[in-house]
Coordinates of C-alpha atoms and ligand atoms in Angstrom, one line a residue:
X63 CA 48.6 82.2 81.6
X64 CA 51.0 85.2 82.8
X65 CA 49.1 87.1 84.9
X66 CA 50.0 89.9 86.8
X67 CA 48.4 88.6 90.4
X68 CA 49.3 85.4 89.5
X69 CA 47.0 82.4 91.4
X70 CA 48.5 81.7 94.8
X71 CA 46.1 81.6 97.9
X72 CA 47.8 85.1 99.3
X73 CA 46.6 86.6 95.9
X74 CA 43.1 84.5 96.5
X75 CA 43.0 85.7 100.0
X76 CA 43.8 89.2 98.9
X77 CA 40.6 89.1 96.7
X78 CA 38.0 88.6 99.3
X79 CA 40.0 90.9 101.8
X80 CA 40.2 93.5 98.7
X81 CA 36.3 93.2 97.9
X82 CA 35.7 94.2 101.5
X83 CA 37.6 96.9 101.2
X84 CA 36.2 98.9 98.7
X85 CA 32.5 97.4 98.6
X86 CA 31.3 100.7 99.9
X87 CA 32.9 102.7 96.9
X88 CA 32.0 100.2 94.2
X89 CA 28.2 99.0 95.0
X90 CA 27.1 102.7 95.7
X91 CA 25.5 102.7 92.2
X92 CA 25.2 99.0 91.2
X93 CA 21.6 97.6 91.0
X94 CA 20.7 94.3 89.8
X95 CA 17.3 94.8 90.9
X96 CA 14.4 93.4 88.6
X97 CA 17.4 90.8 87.4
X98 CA 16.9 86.7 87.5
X99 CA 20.8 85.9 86.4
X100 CA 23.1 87.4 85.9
X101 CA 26.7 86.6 84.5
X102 CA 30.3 87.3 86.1
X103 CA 33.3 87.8 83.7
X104 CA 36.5 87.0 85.3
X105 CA 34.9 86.4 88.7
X106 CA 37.8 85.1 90.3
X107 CA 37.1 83.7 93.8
X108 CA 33.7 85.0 94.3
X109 CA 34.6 87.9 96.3
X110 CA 31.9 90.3 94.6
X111 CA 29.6 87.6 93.6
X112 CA 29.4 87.0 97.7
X113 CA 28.6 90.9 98.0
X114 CA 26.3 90.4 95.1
X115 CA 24.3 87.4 96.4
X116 CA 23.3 89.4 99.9
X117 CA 22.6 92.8 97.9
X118 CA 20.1 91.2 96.0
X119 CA 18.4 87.8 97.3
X120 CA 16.5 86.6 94.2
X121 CA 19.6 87.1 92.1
X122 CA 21.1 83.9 90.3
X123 CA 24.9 84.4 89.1
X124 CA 27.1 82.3 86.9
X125 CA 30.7 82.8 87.4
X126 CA 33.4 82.9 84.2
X127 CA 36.7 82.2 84.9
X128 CA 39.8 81.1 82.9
X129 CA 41.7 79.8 85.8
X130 CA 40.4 76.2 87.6
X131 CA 41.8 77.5 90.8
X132 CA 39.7 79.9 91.1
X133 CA 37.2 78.5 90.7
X134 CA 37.8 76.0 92.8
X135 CA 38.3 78.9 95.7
X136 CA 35.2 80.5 94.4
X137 CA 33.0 77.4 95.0
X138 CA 34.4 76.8 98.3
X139 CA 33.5 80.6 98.8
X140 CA 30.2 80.1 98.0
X141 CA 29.2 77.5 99.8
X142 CA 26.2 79.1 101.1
X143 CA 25.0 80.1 98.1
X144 CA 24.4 76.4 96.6
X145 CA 21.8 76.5 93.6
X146 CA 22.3 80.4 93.0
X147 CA 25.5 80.2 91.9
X148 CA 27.1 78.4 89.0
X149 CA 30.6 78.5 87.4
X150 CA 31.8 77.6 84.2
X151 CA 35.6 77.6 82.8
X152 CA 36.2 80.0 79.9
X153 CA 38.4 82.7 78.1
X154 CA 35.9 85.1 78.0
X155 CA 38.0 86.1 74.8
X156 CA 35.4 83.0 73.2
X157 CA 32.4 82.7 75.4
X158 CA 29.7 79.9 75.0
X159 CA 26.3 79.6 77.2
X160 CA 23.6 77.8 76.5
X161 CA 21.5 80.4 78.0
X162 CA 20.6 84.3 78.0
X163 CA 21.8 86.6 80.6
X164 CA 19.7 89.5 82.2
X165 CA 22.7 91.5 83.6
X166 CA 26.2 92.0 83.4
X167 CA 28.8 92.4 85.8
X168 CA 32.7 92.7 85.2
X169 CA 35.4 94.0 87.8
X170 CA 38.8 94.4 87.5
X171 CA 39.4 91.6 84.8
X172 CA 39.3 93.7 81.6
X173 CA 42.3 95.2 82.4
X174 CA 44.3 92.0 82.3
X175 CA 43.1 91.2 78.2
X176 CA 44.4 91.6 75.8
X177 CA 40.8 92.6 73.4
X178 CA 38.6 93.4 75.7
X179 CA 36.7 94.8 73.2
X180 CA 36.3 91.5 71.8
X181 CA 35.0 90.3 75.1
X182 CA 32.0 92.9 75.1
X183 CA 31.0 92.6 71.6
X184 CA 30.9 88.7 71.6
X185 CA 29.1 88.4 75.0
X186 CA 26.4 90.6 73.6
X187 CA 24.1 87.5 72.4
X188 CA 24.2 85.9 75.6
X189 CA 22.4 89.1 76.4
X190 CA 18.6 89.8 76.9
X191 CA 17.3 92.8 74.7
X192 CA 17.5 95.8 78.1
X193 CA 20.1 93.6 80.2
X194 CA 21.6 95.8 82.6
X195 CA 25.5 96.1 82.4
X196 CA 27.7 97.2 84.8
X197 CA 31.8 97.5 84.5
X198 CA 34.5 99.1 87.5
X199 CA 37.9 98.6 86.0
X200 CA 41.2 100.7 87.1
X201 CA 42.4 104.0 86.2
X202 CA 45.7 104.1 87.2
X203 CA 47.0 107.2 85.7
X204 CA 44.8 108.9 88.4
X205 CA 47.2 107.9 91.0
X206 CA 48.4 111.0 93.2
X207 CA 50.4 110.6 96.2
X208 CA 52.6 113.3 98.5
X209 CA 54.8 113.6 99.0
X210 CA 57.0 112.0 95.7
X211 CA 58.4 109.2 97.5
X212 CA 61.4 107.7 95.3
X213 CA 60.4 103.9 95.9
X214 CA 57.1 103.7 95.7
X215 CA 57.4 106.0 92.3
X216 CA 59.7 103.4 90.4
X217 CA 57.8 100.6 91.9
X218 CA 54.2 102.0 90.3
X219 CA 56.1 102.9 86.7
X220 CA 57.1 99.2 86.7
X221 CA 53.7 97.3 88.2
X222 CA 51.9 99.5 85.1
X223 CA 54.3 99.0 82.5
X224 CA 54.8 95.0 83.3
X225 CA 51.1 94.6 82.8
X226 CA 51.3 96.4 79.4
X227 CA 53.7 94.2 78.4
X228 CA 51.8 91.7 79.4
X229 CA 48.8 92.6 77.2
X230 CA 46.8 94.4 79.8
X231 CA 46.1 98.1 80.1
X232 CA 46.2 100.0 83.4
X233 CA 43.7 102.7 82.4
X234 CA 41.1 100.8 80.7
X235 CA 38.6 102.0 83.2
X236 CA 38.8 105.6 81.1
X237 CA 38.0 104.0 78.0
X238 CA 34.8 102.6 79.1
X239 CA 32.2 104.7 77.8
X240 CA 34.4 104.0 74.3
X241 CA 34.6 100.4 74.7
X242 CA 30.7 99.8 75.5
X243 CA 29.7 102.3 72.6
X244 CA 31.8 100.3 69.8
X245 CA 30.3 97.2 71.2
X246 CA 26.6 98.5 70.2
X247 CA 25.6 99.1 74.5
X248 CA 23.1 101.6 75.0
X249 CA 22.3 104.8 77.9
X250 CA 26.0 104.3 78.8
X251 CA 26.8 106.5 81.9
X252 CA 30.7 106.6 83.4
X253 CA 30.8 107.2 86.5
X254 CA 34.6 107.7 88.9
X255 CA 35.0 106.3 92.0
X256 CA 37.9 106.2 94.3
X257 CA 39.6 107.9 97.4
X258 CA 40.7 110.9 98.7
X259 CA 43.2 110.5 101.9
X260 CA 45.0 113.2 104.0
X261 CA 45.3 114.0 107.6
X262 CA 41.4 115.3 107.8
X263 CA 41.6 111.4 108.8
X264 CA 44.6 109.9 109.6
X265 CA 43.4 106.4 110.2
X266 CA 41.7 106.3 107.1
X267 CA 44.7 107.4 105.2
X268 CA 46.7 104.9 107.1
X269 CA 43.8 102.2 105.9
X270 CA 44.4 103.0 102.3
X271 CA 48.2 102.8 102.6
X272 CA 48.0 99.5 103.3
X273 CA 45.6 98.1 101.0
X274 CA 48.1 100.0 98.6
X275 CA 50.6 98.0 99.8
X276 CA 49.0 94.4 99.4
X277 CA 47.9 95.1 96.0
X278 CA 51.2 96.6 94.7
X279 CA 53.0 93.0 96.6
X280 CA 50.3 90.8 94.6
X281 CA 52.7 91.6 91.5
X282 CA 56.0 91.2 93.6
X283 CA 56.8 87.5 92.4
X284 CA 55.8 88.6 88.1
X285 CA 57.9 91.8 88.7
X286 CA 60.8 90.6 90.6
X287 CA 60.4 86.8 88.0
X288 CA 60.6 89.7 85.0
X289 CA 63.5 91.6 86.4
X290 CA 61.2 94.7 86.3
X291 CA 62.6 95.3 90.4
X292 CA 65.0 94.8 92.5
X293 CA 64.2 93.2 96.2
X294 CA 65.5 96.4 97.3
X295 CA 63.0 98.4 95.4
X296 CA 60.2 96.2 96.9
X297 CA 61.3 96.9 99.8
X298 CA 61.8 100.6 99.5
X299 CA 57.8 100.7 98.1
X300 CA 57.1 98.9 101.2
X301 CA 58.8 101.5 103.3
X302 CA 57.3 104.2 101.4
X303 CA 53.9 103.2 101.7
X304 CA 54.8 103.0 105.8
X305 CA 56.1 106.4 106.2
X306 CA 53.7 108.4 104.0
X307 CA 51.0 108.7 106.4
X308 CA 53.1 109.7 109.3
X309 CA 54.0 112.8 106.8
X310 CA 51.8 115.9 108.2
X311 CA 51.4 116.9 104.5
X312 CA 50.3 113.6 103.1
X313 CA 47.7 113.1 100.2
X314 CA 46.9 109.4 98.6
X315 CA 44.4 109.9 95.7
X316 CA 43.2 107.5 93.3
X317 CA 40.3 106.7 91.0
X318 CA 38.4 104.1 89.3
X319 CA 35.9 104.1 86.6
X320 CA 32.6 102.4 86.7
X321 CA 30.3 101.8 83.7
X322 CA 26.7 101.5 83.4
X323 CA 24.4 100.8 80.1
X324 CA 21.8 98.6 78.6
X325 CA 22.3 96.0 76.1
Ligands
SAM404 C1 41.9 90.8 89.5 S1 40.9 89.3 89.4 C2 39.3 90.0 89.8 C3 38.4 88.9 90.3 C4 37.0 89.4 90.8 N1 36.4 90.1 89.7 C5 37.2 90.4 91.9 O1 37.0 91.6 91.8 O2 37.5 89.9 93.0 C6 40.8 89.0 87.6 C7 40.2 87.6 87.3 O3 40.1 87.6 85.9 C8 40.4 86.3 85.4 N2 40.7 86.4 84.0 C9 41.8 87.0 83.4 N3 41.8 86.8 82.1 C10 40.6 86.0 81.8 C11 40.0 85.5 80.6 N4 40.6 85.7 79.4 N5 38.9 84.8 80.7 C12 38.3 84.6 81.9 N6 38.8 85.1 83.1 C13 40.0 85.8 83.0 C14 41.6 85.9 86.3 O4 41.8 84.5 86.3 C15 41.2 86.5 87.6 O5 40.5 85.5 88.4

């Protein structure tokens, strides 16, 4: 499979570290209380299953994932979790349980398919009748940064247009509440999420430059494979990313977009 991360342990390492990260902007909202088991689409290696597991105790979750490695990683990463937790192998493009699901979670997976609309229409009869769904996928059009930094500005035009090509869409979190609605979902709410860093808190922005940084270098090998950059453009984003929260008038904004319905 081409994927934009691709599978290699700094990418899996990257997940957990990632999940950590953000946990407080992302599980503000989510409740899987009331829920016996759950399913994971493109769970990866269990970085938000773990934060899932400790939210809520009586929760069971089985993981979906198209990529052995992962969960391979995500098994090892669950360890503690044994009989909670299962994990089955699938393109969630064609899923098949032999069981129903009481809730739904998906995280930054539907941006990397190419119909994810096919995904949330055929995992509806794995569903129970008033499963609760919820969806945070990327908006990355919402991506405002100051000042324009030359580097960092080519290096986000060609990390967004490399996963297009590759059958993925940056800014699928905005068509969410479209997405679930076709599908047949129910009280669908969209909600943003994200960050707004300047020099109110200079640590904080710092923080976030960083984590920018790791997750524009987890495509590094795919663009640089692709020809999409140069080593020197890497490198220039890298830079970039370094200088613009020593810059007095610095801003770092992005958002996400989080769903929630009912089956
Ligand atoms: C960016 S990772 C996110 C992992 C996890 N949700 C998290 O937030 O840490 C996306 C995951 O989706 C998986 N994936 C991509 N396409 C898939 C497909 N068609 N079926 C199942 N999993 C898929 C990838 O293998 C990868 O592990």
């Amino acid at each position: 499979m081409n994927y934009l991360h691709g599978y290699q342990d700094k990418e899996q390492a990257r997940l957990l570290e990632q999940s950590g990260i953000l946990a407080s902007l992302i599980y503000e909202k989510i409740d899987f209380s009331g829920c016996h088991h759950i399913l994971e689409l493109g769970s990866g290696v269990g970085a938000q299953t773990k934060i899932l597991l400790d939210l809520f105790p009586n929760l069971q979750i089985t993981c979906v994932d198209i990529e052995q490695k992962q969960l391979i990683k995500a098994k090892e990463n669950l360890r503690e979790y044994e009989g909670r937790v299962r994990f089955e192998c699938q393109d969630i493009h064609y899923p098949k349980f032999d069981q129903i699901f009481d809730g739904l979670f998906i995280c930054w997976t539907l941006e990397h398919l190419a119909n994810p609309s096919q995904v949330l229409f055929r995992i509806k009869p794995f569903l129970d009748f008033g499963a609760k769904v919820f969806i945070t996928e990327v908006f990355n059009a919402s991506f405002y940064f100051y000042p324009k930094l030359q580097g960092l500005l080519q290096y986000y035009e060609a990390y967004n247009s490399h996963q297009k090509e590759l059958g993925g869409n940056p800014d699928i979190g905005i068509h969410l509440g479209n997405l679930l609605n076709t599908a047949g979902f129910q009280q669908i709410e969209i909600r943003n999420g994200g960050f707004l860093c300047d020099q109110r808190d200079g640590e904080r922005l710092k923080n976030f430059c960083l984590y920018w940084k790791t997750l524009m270098k987890s495509a590094e090998d795919s663009l640089l494979k692709s020809d999409k950059v140069t080593p020197e453009i890497v490198l220039q984003m890298e830079r970039d990313l370094d200088s613009l929260s020593d810059d007095e008038n610095a801003v770092f904004f992005y958002q996400f977009a989080q769903a929630k319905a009912i089956n």
